[in-house]
Short mmCIF file of C-alpha atoms and ligand atoms in Angstrom, two decimals:
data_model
loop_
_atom_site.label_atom_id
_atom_site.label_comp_id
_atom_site.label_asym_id
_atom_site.label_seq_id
_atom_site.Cartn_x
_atom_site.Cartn_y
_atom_site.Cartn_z
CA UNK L 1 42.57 21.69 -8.20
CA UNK L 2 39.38 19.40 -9.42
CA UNK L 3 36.32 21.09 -9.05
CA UNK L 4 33.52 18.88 -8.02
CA UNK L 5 31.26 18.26 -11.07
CA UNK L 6 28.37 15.98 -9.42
CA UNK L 7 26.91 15.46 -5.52
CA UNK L 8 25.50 12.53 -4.16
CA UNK L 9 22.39 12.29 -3.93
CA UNK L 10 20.50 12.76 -1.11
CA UNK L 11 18.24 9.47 -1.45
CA UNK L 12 21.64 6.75 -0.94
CA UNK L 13 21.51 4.21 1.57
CA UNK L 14 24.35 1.55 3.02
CA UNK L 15 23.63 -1.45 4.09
CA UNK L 16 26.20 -3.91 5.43
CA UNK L 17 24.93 -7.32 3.83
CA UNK L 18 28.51 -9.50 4.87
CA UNK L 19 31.30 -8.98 6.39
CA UNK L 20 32.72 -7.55 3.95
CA UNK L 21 30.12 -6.63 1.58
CA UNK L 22 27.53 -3.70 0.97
CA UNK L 23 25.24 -2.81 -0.61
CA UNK L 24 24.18 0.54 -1.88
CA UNK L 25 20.35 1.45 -2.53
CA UNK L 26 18.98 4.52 -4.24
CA UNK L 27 15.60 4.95 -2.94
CA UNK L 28 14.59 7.50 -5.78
CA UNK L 29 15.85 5.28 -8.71
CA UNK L 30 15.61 1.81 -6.93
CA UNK L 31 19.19 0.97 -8.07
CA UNK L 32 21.33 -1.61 -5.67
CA UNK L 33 24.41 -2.77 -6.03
CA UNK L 34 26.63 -4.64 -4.37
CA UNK L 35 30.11 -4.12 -3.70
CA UNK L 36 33.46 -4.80 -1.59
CA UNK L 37 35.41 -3.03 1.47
CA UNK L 38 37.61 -1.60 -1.19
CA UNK L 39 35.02 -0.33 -3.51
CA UNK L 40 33.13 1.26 -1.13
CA UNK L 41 35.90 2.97 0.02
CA UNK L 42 35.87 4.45 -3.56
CA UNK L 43 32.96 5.62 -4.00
CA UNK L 44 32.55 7.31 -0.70
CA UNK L 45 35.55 9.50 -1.93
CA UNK L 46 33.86 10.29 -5.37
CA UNK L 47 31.19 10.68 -3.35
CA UNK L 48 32.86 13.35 -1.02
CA UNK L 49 35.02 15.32 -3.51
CA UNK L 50 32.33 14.84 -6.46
CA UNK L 51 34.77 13.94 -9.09
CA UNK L 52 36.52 10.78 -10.35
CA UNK L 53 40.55 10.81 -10.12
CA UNK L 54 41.69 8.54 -13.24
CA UNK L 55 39.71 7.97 -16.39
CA UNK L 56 37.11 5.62 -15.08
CA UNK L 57 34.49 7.37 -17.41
CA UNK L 58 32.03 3.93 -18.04
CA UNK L 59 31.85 3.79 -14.14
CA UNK L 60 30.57 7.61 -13.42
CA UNK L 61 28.55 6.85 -16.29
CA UNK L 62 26.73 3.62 -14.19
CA UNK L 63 26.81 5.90 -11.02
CA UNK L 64 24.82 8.71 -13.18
CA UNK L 65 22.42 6.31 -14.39
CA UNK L 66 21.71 5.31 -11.01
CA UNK L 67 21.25 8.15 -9.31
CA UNK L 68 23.86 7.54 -6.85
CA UNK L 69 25.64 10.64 -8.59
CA UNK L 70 24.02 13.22 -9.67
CA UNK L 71 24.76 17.12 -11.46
CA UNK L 72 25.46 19.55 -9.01
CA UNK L 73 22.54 21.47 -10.39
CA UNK L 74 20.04 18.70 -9.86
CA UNK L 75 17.29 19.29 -7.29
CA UNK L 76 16.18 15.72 -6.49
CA UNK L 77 13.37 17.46 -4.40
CA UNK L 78 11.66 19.14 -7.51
CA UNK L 79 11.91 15.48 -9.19
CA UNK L 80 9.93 13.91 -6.18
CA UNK L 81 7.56 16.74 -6.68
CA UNK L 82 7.80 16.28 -10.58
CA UNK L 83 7.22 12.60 -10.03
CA UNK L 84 4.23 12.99 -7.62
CA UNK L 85 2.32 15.69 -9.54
CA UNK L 86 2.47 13.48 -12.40
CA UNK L 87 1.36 10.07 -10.60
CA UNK L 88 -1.83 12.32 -9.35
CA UNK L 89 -2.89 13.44 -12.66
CA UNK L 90 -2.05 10.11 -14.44
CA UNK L 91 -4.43 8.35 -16.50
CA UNK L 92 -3.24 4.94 -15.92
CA UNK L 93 -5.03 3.68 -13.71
CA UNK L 94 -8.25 4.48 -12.11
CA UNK L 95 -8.69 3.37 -8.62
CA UNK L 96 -12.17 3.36 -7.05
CA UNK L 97 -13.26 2.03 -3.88
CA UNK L 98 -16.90 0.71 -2.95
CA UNK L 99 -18.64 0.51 0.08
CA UNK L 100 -21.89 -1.11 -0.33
CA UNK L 101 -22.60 -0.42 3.30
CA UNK L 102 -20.70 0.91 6.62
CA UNK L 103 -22.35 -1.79 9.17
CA UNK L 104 -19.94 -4.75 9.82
CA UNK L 105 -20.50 -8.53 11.30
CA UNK L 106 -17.66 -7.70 13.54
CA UNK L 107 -17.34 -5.66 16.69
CA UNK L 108 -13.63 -5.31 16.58
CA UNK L 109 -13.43 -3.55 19.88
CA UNK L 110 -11.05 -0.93 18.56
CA UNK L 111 -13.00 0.17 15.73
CA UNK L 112 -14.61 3.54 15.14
CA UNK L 113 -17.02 3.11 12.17
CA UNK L 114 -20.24 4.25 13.27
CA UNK L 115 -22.74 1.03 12.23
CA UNK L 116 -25.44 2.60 10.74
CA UNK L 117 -27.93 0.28 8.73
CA UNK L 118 -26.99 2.23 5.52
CA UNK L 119 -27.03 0.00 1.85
CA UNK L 120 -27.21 0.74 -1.37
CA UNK L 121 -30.24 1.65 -3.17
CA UNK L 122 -31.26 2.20 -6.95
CA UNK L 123 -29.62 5.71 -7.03
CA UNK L 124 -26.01 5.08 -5.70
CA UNK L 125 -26.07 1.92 -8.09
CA UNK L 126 -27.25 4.01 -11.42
CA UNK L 127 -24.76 6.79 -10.41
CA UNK L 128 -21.85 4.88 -10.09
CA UNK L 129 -22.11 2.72 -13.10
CA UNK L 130 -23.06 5.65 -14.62
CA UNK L 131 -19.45 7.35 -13.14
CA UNK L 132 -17.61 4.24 -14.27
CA UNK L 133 -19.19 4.17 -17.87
CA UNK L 134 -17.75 7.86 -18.04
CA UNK L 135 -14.50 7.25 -16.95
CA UNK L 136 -13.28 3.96 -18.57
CA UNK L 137 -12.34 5.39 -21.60
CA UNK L 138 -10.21 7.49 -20.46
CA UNK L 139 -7.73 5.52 -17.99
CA UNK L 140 -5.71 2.69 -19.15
CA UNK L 141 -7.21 0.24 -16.20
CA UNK L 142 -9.75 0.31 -13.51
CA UNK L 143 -9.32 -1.26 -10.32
CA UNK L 144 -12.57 -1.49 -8.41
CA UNK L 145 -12.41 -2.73 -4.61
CA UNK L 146 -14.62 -3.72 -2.46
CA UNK L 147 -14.69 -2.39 0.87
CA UNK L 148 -16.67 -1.38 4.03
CA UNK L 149 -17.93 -2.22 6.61
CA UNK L 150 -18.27 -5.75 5.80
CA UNK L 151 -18.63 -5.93 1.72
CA UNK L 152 -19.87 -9.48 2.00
CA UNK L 153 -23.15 -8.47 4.10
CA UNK L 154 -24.24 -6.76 0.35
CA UNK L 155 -23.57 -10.04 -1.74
CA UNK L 156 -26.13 -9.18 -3.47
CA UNK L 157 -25.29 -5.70 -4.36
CA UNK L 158 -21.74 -7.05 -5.31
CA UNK L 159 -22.93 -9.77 -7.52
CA UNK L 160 -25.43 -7.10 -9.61
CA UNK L 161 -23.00 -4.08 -10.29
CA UNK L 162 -20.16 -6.80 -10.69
CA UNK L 163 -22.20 -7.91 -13.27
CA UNK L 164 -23.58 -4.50 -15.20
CA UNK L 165 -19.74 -3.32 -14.93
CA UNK L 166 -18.46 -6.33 -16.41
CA UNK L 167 -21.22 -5.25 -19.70
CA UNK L 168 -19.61 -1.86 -19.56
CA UNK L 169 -15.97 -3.04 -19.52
CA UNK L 170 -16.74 -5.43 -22.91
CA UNK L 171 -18.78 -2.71 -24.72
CA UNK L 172 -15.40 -0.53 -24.03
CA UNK L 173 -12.74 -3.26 -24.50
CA UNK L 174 -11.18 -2.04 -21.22
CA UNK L 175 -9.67 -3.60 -18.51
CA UNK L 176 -11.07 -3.78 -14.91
CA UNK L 177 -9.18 -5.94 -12.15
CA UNK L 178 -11.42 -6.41 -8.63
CA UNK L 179 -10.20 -6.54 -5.24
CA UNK L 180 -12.23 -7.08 -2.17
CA UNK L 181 -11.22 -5.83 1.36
CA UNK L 182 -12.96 -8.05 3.85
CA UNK L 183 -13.23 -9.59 7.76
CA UNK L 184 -12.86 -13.17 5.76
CA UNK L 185 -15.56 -14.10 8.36
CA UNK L 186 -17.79 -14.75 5.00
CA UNK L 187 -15.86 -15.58 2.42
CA UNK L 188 -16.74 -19.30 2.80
CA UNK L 189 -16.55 -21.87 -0.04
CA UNK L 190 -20.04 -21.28 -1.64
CA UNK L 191 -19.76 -17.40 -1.39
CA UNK L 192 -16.18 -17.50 -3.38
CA UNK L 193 -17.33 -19.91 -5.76
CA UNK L 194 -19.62 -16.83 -6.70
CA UNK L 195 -16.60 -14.10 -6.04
CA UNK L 196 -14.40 -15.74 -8.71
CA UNK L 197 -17.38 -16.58 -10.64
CA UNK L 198 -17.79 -12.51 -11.01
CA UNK L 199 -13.32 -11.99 -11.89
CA UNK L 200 -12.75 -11.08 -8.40
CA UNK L 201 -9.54 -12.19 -7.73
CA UNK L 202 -7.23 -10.56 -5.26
CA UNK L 203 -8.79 -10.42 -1.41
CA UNK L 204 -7.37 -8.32 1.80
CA UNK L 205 -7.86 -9.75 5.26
CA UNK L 206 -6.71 -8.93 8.50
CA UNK L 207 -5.87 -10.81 11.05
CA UNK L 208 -4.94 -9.13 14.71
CA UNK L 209 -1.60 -10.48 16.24
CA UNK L 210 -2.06 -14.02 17.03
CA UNK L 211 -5.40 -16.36 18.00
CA UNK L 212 -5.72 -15.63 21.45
CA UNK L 213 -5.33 -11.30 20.26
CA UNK L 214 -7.29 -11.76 17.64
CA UNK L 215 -10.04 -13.29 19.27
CA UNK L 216 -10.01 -10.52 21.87
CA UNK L 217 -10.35 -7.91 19.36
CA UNK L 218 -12.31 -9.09 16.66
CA UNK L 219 -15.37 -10.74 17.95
CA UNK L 220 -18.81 -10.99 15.80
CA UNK L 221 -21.66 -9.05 17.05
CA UNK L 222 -22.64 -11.48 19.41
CA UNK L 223 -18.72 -11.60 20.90
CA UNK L 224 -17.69 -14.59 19.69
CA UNK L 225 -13.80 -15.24 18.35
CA UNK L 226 -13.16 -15.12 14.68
CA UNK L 227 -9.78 -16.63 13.98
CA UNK L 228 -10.33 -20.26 13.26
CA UNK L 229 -13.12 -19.74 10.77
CA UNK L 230 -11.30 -16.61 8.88
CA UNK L 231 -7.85 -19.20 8.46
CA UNK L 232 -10.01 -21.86 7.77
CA UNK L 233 -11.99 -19.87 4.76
CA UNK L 234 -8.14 -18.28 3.73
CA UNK L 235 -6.50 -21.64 3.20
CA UNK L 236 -9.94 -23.54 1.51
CA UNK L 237 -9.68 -20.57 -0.85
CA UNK L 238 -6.15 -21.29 -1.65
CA UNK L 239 -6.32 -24.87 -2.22
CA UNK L 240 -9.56 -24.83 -3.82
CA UNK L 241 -8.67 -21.83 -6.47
CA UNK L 242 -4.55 -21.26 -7.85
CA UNK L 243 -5.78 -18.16 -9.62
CA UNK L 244 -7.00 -16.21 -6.47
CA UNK L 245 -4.45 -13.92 -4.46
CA UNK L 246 -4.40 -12.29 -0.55
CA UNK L 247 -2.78 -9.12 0.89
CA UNK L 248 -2.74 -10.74 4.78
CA UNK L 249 -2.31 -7.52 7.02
CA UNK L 250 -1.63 -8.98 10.29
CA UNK L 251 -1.45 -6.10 13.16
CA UNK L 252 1.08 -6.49 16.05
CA UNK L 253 1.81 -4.69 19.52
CA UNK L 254 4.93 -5.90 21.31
CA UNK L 255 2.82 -8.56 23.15
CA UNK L 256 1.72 -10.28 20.07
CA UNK L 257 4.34 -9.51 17.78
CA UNK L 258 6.55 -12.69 19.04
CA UNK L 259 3.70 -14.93 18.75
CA UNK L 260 2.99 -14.36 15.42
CA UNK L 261 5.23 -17.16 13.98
CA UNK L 262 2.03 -19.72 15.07
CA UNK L 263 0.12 -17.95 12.00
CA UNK L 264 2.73 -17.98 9.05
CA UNK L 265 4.07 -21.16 10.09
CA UNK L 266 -0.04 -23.11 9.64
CA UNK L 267 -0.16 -22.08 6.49
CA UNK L 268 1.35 -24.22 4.25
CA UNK L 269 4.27 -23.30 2.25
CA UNK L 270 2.33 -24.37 -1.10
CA UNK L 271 0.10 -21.18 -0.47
CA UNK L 272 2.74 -18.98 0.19
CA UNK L 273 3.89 -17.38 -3.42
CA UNK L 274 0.05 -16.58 -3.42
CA UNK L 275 0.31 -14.46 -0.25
CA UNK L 276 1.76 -10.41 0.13
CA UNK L 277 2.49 -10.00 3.80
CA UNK L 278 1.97 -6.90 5.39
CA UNK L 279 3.17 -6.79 9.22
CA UNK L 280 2.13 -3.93 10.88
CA UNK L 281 1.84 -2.11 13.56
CA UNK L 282 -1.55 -0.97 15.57
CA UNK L 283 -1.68 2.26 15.01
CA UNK L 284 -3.50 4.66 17.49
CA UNK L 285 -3.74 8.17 16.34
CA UNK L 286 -1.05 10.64 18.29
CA UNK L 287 0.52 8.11 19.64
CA UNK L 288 4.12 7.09 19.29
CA UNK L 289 4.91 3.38 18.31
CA UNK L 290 7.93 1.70 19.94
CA UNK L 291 11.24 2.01 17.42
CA UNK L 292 11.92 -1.67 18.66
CA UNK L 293 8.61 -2.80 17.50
CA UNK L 294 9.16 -1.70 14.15
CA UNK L 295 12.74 -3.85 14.69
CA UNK L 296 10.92 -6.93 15.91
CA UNK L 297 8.28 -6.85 12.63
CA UNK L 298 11.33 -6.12 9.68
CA UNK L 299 13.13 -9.31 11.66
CA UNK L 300 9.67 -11.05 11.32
CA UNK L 301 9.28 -10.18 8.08
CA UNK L 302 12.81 -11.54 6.89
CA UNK L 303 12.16 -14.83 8.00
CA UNK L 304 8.71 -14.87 6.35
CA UNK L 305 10.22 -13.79 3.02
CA UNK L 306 13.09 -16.57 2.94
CA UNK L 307 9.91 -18.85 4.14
CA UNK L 308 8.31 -18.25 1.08
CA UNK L 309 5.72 -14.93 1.53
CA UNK L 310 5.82 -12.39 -1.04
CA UNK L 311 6.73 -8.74 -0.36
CA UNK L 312 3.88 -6.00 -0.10
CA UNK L 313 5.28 -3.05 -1.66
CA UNK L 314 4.05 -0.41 0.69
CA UNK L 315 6.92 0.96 3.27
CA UNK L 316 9.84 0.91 0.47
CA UNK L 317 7.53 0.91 -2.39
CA UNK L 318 8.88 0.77 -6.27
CA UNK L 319 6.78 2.77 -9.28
CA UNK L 320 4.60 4.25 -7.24
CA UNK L 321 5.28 8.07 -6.44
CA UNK L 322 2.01 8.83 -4.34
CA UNK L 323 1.38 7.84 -0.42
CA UNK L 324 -1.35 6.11 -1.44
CA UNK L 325 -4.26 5.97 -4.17
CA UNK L 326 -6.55 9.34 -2.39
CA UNK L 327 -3.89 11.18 -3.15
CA UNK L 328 -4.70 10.58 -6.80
CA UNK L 329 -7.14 13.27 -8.06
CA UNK L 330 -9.43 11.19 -10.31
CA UNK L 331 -9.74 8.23 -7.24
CA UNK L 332 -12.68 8.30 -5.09
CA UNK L 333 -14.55 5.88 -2.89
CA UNK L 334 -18.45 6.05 -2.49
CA UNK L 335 -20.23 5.21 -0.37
CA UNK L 336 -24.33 4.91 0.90
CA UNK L 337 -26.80 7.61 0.05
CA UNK L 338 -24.33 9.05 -3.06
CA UNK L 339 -21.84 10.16 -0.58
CA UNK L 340 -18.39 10.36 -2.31
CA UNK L 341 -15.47 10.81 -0.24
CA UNK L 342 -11.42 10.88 -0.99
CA UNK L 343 -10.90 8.18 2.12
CA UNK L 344 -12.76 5.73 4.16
CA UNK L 345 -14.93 8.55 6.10
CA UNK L 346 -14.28 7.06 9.56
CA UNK L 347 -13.27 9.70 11.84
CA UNK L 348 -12.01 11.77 8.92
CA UNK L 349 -14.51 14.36 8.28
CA UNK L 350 -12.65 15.79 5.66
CA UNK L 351 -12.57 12.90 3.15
CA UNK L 352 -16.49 13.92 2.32
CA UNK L 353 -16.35 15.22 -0.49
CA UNK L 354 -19.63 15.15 -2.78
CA UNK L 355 -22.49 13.96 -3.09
CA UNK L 356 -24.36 12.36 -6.69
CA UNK L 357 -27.05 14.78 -8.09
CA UNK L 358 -30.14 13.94 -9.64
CA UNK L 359 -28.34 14.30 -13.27
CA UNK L 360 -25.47 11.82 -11.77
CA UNK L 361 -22.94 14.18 -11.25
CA UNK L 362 -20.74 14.64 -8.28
CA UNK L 363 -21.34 17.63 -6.70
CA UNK L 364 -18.30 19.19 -4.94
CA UNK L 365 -18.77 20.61 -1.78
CA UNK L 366 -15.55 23.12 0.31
CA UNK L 367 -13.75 19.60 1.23
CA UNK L 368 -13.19 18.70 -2.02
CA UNK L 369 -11.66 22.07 -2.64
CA UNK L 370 -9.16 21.99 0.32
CA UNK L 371 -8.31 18.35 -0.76
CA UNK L 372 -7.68 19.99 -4.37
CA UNK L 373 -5.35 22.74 -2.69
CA UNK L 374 -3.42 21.35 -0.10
CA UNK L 375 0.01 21.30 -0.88
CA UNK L 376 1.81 18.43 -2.29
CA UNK L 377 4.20 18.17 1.14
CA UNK L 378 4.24 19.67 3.95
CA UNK L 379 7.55 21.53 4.70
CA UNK L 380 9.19 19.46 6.93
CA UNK L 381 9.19 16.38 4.61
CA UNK L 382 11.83 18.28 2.01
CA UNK L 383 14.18 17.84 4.19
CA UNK L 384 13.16 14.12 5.31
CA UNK L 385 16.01 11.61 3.63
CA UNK L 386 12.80 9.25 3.44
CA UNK L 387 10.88 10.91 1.06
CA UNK L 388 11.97 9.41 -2.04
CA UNK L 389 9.89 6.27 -0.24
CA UNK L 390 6.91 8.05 1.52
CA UNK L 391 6.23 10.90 -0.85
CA UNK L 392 4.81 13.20 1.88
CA UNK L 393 2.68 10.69 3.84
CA UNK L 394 -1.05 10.67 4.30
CA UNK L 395 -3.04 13.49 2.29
CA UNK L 396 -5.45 13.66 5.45
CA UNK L 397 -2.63 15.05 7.18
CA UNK L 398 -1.14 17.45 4.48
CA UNK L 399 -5.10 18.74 4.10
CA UNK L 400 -4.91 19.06 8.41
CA UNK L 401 -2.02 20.76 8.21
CA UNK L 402 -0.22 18.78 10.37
CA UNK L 403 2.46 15.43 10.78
CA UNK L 404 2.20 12.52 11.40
CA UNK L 405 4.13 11.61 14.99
CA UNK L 406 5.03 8.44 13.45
CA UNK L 407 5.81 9.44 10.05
CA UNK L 408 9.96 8.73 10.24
CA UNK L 409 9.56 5.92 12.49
CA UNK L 410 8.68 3.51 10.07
CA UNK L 411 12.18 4.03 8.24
CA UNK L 412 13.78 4.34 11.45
CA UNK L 413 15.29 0.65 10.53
CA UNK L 414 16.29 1.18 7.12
CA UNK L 415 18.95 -0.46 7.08
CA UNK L 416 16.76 -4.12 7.99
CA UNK L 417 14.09 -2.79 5.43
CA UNK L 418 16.37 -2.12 2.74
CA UNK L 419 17.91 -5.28 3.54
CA UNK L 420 14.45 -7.14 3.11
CA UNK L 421 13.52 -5.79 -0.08
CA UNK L 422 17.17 -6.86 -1.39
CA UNK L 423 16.29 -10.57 -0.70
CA UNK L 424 13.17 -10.60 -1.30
CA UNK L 425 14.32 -9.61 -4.69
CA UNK L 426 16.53 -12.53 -4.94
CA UNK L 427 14.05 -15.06 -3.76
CA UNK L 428 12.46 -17.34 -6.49
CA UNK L 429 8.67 -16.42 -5.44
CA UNK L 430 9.46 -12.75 -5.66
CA UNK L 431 10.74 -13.35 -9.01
CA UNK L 432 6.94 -13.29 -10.98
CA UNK L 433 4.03 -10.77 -10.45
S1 SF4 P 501 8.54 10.27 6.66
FE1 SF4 P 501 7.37 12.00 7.49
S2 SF4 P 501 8.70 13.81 7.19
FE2 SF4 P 501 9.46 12.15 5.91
S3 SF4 P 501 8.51 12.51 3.92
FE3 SF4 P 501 7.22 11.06 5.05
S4 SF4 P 501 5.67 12.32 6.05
FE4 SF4 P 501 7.35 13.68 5.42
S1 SF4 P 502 -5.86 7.57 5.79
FE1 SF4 P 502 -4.43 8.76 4.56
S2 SF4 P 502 -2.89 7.29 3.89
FE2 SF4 P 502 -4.65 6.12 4.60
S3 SF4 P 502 -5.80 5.72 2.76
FE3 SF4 P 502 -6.64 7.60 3.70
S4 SF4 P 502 -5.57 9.30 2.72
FE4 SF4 P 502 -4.41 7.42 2.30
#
């Protein structure tokens, strides 16, 4: 009798790609491959008895290397773990987040920042330039965003730091990439001459389902629509710059979801490469989202990939081991009046984590030490076949103590979202950056 030698591993996914063709994903290694009937057949009996009949020794080898296989003494657990502790201490790269202010030029009727007048003064400048000048030495890169509120109602702000950081990164030979998360309302031809003028580079907008949503939802303060100036200022910025880059988040409910095809389709296929397409869906805390919804988006998505949009690496995400960047121990955002918090602070007292003192040092406060003792998962997610691609979820959560009633439900079409990251890895735009 054979003994078995290896298991499978946990983390293997089938997806049927032709009629008679497969393919098989790792989500802990990222390996696909693509076989026949026949073959498959195969491996799902190495995969069962854990040996290989014959002598086919370079093949186990391949499976091994994959991870498809793996020792029977291997705990691919304790390697997500492994991976994630490591991706929160690394020095690689140093994610910071800057709000300039909380108040906004939008209303969007579902939003729950409070709009206080808050800006920057002198003091939450000095300290933060003084936090960066400290740090850059010791991380690889720093990526500074831009975020809010509405970063573009503190041009000002944006334009001087921008500017002193930009002295700090050449006296340190370091690198610093900028991002900027914004309505778009603003970001019209003059004020991105002056964005790329300062290296900033890679912009987030959102748009909300199609026109006639979007215009429901996200109205300026005097209730007016948004939609035609915020496409208008996206595509000028394409054509005008080929250097500049957007993350377009476009949120759906199973009204607007269908009618989203209007959007993609206006903007031309010339701009495309330049564009990461997140579809997603509004998400309203405690409540479930429809599994067919998530269907209807990874069908959307398809078509918008073989129509030339680039992938956003966020549901099935490749070298990156954390949920996202607060998870990461050295990332903060700040905020007005020194506040420094883990998260945007919006409904999520917990994220508040110190304050600047006089000497420009962050003072921790008892958030910061929950944050800094949570637990890397909660229990439930070591037995969840998705976390080789979610990692545990949102930190907010682990620190609450709680799940996220949504959590699986994004993978609950893995097969379609597996499928989409296989061609978007064979389309020509998804070939660069
Ligand atoms: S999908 Fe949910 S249960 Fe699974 S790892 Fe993520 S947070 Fe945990
Ligand atoms: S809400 Fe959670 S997942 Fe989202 S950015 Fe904050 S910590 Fe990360």
């Amino acid at each position: 009798v054979n003994l078995p030698l290896y298991k499978e591993s946990l983390y293997n996914f089938w997806v049927k790609i032709g009629d008679h063709s497969h393919l098989l994903y790792n989500g802990l290694t990222g390996a696909m491959i693509e076989v026949n009937d026949s073959e498959k057949q195969d491996l799902e009996v190495v995969f069962k008895e854990g040996y290989f009949r014959g002598s086919d020794e370079p093949f186990l080898k391949r499976l091994l290397g994959m991870g498809y296989l793996v020792g029977l003494e291997y705990d691919e657990v304790e390697k997500i773990i492994e991976l994630k502790k490591h991706e929160i201490d690394s020095h690689k790269v140093l994610d910071i987040v800057i709000s300039p202010t909380y108040k906004c030029n939008f209303r969007c009727t579902y939003c729950y920042v409070n709009f206080n007048d808050d800006e920057f003064a002198g003091s939450d400048t000095a300290n933060i330039l003084s936090f960066i000048e400290n740090n850059i030495d010791s991380f690889k890169q720093i990526n500074i965003t831009w975020f809010g509120g509405e970063p573009l109602l503190c041009m000002n702000t944006i334009e001087f730091m921008t500017g002193e950081i930009e002295t700090i990164r050449r006296r340190h030979h370091a690198k610093v990439l900028y991002f900027m998360t914004t309505n778009g309302f603003l970001l019209n031809s003059t004020t991105l001459e002056r964005l790329v003028g300062l290296g900033i580079h890679y912009y987030h907008i959102t748009i909300d389902g199609c026109k006639e949503s979007h215009d429901k939802l996200r109205v300026t303060s005097e209730r007016a629509g948004t939609y035609d100036i915020i496409i208008k200022n996206l595509i000028t910025a394409l054509d005008k710059y080929n250097n500049i880059f957007f993350t377009l988040r476009v949120n759906v409910n199973m009204e607007t979801v269908e009618k989203v095809d209007d959007l993609l389709y206006f903007i031309p296929l010339r701009y495309r490469s330049r564009i990461q397409l997140n579809i997603t869906p509004i998400i309203i805390e405690g409540k479930l989202i429809e599994k067919s919804l998530y269907r209807k988006i990874n069908i959307l998505l398809e078509s918008a990939y073989q129509e030339g949009y680039q992938y956003y690496n966020q549901i099935i995400p490749l070298q990156r081991n954390a949920f996202c960047n607060a998870d990461k121990k050295y990332n903060f955002q700040f905020g007005p009046n020194n506040q420094v918090y883990k998260c945007s602070p919006s409904c999520k007292p917990e994220v508040k984590v110190g304050v600047f003192n006089e000497n420009k040092t962050i003072e921790f406060n008892d958030n910061y030490l929950k944050w800094q003792e949570a637990p890397l998962l909660n229990i439930s997610c070591r037995l969840c076949k998705y976390l080789c691609f979610c990692f545990g979820g949102c930190k907010v959560n682990i620190v609450r103590g709680k799940m996220d009633v949504n959590c699986k439900r994004k993978y609950n079409d893995i097969e379609k979202l597996i499928y989409n990251k296989y061609i978007t890895s064979n389309l020509p735009q998804n070939k660069v950056g």
